[in-house]
Coordinates of C-alpha atoms in Angstrom, one line a residue:
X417 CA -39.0 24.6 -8.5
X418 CA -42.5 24.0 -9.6
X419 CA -44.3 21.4 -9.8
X420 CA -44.4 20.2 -13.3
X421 CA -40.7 20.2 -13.3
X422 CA -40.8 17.8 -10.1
X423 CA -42.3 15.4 -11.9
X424 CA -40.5 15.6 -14.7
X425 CA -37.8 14.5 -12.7
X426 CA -39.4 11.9 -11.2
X427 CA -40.5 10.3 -15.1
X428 CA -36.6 10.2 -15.8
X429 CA -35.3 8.2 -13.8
X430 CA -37.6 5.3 -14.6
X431 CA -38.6 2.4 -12.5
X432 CA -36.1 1.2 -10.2
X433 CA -34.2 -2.2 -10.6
X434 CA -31.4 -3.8 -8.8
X435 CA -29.0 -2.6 -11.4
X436 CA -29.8 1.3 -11.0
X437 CA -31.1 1.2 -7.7
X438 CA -28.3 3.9 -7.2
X439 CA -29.2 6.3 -9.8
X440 CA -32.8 5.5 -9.0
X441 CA -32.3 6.5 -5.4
X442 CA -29.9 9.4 -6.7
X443 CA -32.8 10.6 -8.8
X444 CA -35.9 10.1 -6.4
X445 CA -34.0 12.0 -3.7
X446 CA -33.3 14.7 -6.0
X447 CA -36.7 15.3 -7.1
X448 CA -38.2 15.2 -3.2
X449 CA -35.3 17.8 -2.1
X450 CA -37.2 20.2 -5.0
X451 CA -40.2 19.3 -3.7
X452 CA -39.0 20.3 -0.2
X453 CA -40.2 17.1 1.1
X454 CA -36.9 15.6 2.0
X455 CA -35.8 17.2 4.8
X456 CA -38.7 17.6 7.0
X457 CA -39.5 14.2 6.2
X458 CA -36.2 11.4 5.8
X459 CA -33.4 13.9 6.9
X460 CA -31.8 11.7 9.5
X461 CA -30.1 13.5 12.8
X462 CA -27.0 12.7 13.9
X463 CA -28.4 10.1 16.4
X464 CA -29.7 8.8 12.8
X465 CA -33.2 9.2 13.3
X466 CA -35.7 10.9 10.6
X467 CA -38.1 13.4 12.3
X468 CA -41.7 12.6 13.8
X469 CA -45.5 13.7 13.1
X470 CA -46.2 15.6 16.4
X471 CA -48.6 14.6 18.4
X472 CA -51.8 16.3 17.0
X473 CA -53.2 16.6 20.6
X474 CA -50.0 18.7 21.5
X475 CA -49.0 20.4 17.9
X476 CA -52.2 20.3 15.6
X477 CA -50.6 22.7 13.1
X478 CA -47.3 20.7 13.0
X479 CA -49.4 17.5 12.6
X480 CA -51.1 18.7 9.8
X481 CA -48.2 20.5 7.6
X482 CA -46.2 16.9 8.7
X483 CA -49.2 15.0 7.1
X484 CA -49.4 17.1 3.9
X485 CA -45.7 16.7 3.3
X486 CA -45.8 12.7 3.8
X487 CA -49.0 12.9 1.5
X488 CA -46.9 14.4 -1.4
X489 CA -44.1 12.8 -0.5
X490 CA -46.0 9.1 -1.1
X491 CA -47.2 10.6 -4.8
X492 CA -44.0 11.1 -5.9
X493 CA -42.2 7.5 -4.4
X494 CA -45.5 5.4 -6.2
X495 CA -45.2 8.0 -9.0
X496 CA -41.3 6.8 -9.3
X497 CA -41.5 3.1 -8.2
X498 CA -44.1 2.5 -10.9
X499 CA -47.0 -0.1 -11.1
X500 CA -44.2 -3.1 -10.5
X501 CA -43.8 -2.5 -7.1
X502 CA -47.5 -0.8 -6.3
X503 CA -48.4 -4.2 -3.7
X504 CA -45.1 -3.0 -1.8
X505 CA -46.0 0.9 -2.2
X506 CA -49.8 0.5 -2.0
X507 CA -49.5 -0.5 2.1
X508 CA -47.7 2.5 3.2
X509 CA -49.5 4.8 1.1
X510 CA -52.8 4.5 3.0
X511 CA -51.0 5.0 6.0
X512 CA -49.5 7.7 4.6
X513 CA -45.8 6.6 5.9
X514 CA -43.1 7.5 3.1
X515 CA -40.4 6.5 5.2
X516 CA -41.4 3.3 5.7
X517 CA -42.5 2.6 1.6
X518 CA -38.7 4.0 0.9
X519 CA -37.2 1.8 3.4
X520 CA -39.0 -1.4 1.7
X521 CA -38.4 -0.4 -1.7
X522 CA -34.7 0.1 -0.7
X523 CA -35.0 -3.8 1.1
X524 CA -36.3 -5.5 -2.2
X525 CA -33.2 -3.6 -4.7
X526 CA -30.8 -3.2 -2.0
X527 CA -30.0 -6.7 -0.2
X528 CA -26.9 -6.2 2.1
X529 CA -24.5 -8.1 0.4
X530 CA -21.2 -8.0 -1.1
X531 CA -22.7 -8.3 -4.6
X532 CA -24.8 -5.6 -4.2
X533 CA -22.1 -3.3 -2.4
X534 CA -20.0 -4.5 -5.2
X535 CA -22.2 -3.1 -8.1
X536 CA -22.8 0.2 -5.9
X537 CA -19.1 1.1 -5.4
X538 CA -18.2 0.8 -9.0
X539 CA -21.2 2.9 -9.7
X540 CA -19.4 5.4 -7.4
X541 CA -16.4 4.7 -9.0
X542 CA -17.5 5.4 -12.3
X543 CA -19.4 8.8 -11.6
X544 CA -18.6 10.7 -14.0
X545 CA -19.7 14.9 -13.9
X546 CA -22.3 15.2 -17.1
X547 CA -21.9 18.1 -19.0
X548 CA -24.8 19.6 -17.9
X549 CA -24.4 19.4 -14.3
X550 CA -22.5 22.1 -12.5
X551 CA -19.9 21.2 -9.8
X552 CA -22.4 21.5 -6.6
X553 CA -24.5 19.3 -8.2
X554 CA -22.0 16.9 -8.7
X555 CA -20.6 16.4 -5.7
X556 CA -24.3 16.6 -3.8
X557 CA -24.8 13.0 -6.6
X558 CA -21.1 11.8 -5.3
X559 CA -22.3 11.9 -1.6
X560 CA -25.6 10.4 -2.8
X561 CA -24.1 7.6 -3.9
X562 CA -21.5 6.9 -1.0
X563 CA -24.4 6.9 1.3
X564 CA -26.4 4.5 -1.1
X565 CA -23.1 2.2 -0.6
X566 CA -23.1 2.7 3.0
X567 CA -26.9 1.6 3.5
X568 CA -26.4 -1.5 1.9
X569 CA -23.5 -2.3 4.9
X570 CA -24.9 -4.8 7.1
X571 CA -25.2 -4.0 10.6
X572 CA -21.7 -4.8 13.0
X573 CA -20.0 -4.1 9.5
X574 CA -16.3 -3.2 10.4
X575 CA -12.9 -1.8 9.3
X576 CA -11.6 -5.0 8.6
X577 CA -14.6 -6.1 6.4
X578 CA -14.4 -2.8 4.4
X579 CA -10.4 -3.6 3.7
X580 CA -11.4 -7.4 2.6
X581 CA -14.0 -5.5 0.4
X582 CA -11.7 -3.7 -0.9
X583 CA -9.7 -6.0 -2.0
X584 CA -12.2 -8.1 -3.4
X585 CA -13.1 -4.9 -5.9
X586 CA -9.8 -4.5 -7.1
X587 CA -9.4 -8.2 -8.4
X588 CA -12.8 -8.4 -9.8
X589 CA -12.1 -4.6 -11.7
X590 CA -9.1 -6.6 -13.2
X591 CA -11.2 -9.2 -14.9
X592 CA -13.9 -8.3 -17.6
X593 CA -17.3 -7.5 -16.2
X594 CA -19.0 -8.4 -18.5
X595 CA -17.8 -11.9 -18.6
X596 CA -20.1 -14.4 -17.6
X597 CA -18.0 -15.9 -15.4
X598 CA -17.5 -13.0 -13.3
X599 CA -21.3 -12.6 -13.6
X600 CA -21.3 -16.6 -12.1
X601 CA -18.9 -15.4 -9.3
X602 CA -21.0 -12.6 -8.0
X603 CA -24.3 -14.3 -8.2
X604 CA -23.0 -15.8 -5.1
X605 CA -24.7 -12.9 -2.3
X606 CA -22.0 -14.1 0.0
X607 CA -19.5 -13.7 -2.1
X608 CA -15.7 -12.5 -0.7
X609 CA -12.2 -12.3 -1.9
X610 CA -11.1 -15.6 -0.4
X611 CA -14.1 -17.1 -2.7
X612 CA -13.7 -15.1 -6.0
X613 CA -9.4 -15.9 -5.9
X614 CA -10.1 -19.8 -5.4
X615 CA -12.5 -19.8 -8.3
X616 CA -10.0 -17.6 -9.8
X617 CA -7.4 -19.8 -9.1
X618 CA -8.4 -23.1 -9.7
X619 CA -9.5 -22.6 -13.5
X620 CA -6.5 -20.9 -13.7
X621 CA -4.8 -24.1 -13.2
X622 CA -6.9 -25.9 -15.4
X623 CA -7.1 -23.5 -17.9
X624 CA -4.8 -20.4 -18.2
X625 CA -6.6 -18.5 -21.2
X626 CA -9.9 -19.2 -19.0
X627 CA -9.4 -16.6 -16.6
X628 CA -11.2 -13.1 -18.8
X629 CA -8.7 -10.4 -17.4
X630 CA -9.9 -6.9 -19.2
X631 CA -8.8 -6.6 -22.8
X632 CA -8.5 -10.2 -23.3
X633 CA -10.8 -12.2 -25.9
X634 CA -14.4 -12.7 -24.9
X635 CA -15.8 -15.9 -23.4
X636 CA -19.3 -17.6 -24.2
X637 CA -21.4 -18.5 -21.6
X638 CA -21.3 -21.9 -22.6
X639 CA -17.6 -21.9 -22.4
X640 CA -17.6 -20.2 -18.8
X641 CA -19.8 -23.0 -17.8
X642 CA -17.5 -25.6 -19.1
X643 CA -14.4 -23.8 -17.7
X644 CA -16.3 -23.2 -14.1
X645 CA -17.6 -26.8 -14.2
X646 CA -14.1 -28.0 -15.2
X647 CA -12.4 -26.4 -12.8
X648 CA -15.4 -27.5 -9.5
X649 CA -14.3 -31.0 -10.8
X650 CA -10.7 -30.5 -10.4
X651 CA -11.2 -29.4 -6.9
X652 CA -13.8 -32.1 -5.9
X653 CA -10.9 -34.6 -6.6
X654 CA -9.1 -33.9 -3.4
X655 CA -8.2 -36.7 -2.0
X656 CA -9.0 -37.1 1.6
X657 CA -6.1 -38.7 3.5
X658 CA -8.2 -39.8 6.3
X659 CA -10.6 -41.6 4.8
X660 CA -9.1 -41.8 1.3
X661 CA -12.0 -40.6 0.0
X662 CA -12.2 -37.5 -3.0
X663 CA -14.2 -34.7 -2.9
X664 CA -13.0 -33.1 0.3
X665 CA -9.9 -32.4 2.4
X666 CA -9.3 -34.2 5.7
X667 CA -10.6 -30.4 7.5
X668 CA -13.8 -31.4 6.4
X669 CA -13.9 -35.0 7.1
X670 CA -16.7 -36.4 9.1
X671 CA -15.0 -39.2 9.8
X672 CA -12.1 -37.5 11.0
X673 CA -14.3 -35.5 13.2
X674 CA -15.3 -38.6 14.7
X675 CA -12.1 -39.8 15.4
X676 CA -11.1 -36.6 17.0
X677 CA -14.4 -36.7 19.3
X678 CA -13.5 -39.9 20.2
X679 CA -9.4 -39.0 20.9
X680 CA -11.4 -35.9 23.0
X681 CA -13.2 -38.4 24.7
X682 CA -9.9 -40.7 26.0
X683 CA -8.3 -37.6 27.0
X684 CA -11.0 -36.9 29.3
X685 CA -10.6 -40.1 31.0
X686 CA -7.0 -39.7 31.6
X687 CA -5.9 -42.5 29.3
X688 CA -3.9 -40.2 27.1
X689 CA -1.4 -37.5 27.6
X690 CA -3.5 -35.0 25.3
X691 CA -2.1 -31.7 23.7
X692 CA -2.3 -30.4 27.6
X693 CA -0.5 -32.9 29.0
X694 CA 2.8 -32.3 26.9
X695 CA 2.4 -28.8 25.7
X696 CA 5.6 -27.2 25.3
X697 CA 7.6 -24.2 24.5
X698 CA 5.2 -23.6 21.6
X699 CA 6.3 -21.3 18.5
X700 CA 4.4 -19.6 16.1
X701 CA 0.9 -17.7 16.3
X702 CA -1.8 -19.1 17.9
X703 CA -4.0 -18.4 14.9
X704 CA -4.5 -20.1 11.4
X705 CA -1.6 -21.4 9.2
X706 CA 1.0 -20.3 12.2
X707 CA 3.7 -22.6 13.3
X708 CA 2.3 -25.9 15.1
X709 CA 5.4 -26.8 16.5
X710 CA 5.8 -27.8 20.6
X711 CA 8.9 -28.6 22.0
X712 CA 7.6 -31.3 24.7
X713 CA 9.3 -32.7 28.0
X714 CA 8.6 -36.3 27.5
X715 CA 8.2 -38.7 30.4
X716 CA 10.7 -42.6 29.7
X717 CA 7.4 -44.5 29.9
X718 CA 5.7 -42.1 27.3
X719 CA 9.0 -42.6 25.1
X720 CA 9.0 -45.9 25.2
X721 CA 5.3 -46.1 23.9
X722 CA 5.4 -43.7 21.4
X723 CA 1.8 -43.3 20.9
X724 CA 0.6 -40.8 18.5
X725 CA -2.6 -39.4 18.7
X726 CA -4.7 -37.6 15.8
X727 CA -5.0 -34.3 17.8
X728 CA -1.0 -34.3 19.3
X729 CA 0.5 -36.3 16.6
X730 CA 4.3 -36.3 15.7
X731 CA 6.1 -38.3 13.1
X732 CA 9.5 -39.5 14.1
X733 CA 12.4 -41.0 11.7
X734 CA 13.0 -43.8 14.5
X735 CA 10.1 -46.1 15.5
X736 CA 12.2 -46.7 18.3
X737 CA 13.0 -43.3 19.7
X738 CA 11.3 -40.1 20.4
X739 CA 11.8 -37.1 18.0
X740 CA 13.6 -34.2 19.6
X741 CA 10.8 -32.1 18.3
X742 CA 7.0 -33.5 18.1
X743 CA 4.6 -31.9 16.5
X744 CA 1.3 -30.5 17.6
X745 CA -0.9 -30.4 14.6
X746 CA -4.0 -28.1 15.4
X747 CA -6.8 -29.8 13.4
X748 CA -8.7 -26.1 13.3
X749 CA -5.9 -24.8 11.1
X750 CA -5.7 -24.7 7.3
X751 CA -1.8 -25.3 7.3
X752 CA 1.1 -26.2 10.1
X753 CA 4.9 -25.6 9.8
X754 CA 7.7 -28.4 10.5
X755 CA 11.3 -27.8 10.1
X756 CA 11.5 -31.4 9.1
X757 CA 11.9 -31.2 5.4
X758 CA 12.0 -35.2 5.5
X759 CA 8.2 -35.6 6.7
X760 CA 6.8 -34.2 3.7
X761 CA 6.2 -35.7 0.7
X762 CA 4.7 -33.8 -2.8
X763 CA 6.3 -30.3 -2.5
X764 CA 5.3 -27.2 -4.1
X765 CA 7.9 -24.2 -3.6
X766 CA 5.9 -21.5 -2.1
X767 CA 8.4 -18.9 -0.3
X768 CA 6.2 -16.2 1.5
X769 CA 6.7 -15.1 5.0
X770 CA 5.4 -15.8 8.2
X771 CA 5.1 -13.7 11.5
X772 CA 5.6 -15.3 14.5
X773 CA 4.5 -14.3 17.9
X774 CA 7.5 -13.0 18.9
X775 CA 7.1 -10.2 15.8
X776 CA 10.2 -12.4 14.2
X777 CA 9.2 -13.1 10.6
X778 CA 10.6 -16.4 8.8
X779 CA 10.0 -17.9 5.2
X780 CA 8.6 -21.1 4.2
X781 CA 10.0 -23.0 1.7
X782 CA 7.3 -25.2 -0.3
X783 CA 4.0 -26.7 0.5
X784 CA 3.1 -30.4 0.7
X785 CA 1.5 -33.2 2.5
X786 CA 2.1 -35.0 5.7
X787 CA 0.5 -38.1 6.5
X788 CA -0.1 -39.4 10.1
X789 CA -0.5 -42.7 11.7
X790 CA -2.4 -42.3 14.5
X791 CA -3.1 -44.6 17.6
X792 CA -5.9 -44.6 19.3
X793 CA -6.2 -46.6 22.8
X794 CA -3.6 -48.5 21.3
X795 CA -5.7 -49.4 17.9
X796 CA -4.1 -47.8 14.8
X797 CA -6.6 -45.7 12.0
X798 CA -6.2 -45.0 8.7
X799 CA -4.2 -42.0 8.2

């Protein structure tokens, strides 16, 4: 390909921006593969490594044909990044490194996060063959792109991120892109599924028509303010049941961490019997929102106290007799289980299953609130 027609190339795809940074990248490769600059200069091995100037002492012809293809290869990146970006292209031009002005060009469009993955992966998705374009062209843009999706992977990225990912694409593809509330929600760079479905959720609840699935009728940006605003203050009035205080739950309660640093504290002493001390037959998972309930072996004196404590604390229906089952709340988790229907107050039905360690699955009825009373060397807190 001459030329002329290189450069061509290179004058359509425009300037890049973090919209197009696929097609820009797409475009710029294209153009240095018919410049045959790309492969003896960014073609990575399968170690992933791009190939090397020789050592001039060693190869002086391989030098030199290396540095005229990096010196071309430079003209056509500041040709294609444009005057914009010529104090991040202007650097490794005089050192005549194309790699390395591609690589920061790539780090100022291409953050790794899950917005930007995001907006690559429907890009992907939406690749459509032009008319124009014959089949081995097509599929040469369709691996383009996948690679452009998998450079903006952080490093350590693993299955189980790509699955939440996933998931994360298909709920946002059911709401209407163009909304600006699903332009709010994935302004956040750290945004993830758990994130996008609260939002989701909560000015659901205030708001059911708020919530721009595709099809549905459009929604101002003054109006996704309100709604998002609405919806922040509806969450902010948790109330704490700790402290009593709104604005948070009692996971994120500093004063509850206190008090919990403090039970730490006596148990180290010996002064209470601890979750150690009277750690059961113990059901459930051992991770988050399994079952927190320990069948404990209770000593007459520790009966006849009945001290609870805010990191092993049981309710009982008696003040004057131990439960047959105490419960072993585990402050790290976002929910615990209790068979005893009486101990909760406020109940939602919410029926979903729940594996147990055992591989036994059982359902949940509703969800609610338990408060405790907990004692402390003897003095009672706030619940």
């Amino acid at each position: 390909m001459s030329e002329s027609l290189v450069l061509t190339k290179i004058a359509a795809i425009g300037e890049p921006t973090a919209n197009n940074f696929s097609t820009w990248t797409w475009g710029l490769t294209s153009a240095l593969r018919a410049a045959k600059v790309w492969d003896p200069i960014f073609a990575k091995d399968s170690s992933g490594r791009v190939p090397q100037c020789p050592e001039e002492s060693i190869n002086a012809a391989g030098y030199r044909e290396y540095q005229q293809l990096a010196l071309k290869a430079c003209g056509h990146i500041v040709d294609a990044a444009g005057y914009t970006n010529s104090s991040i292209t202007d650097p490794y031009d005089q050192r005549r490194d194309p790699v390395g002005m591609l690589n920061a060009i790539t780090a100022k469009y291409a953050e790794k996060t899950s917005s930007t993955r995001f907006a690559s992966l429907s890009n992907q998705l939406k690749a459509e063959r032009n008319m124009n374009e014959d089949w081995v062209e097509y599929i040469t843009r369709l691996r383009e792109l996948q690679k452009t999706t998998q450079r903006l992977r952080p490093d350590h990225y693993t299955v189980e991120d790509l699955d939440s990912e996933v998931l994360l694409f298909t709920l946002v593809h059911s709401l209407d892109a163009s909304s600006p509330f699903v332009t709010s929600l994935l302004a956040n760079p750290h945004t993830s599924f758990d994130t996008v479905a609260d939002a989701i959720t909560r000015t659901y609840h205030v708001n059911k028509d708020a919530v721009p699935g595709k099809g549905s009728a459009p929604i101002s940006s003054a109006n996704a303010a309100t709604i998002i605003e609405e919806a922040n203050a509806a969450y902010n009035s948790i109330m704490c049941f700790w402290c009593e205080k709104p604005g948070h739950p009692m996971a994120k309660c500093t004063e509850a961490q206190a008090a919990k640093k403090l039970w730490l504290a006596s148990k180290g002493t010996g002064s209470s019997s601890g979750r150690g001390g009277n750690r059961g037959q113990r059901g459930g998972r051992g991770s988050r929102g399994g079952n927190r309930r320990s069948v404990a072996t209770h000593s007459n004196d520790e009966a006849s106290a009945a001290v609870e404590f805010a990191g092993n604390a049981s309710t009982t229906l008696s003040p004057s007799e131990a439960p047959p089952n105490d419960w072993t709340v585990d402050s790290g988790a976002s929910s615990s289980m209790t068979p005893r229907r009486e101990w909760v107050h406020s109940i939602v039905p919410d029926r979903r299953g729940v594996k147990l360690a055992d591989g036994s699955i059982i359902w949940s009825e509703g969800r609610g609130v338990v408060t405790f009373k907990p004692l402390i060397n003897g003095k009672a807190l706030k619940p």
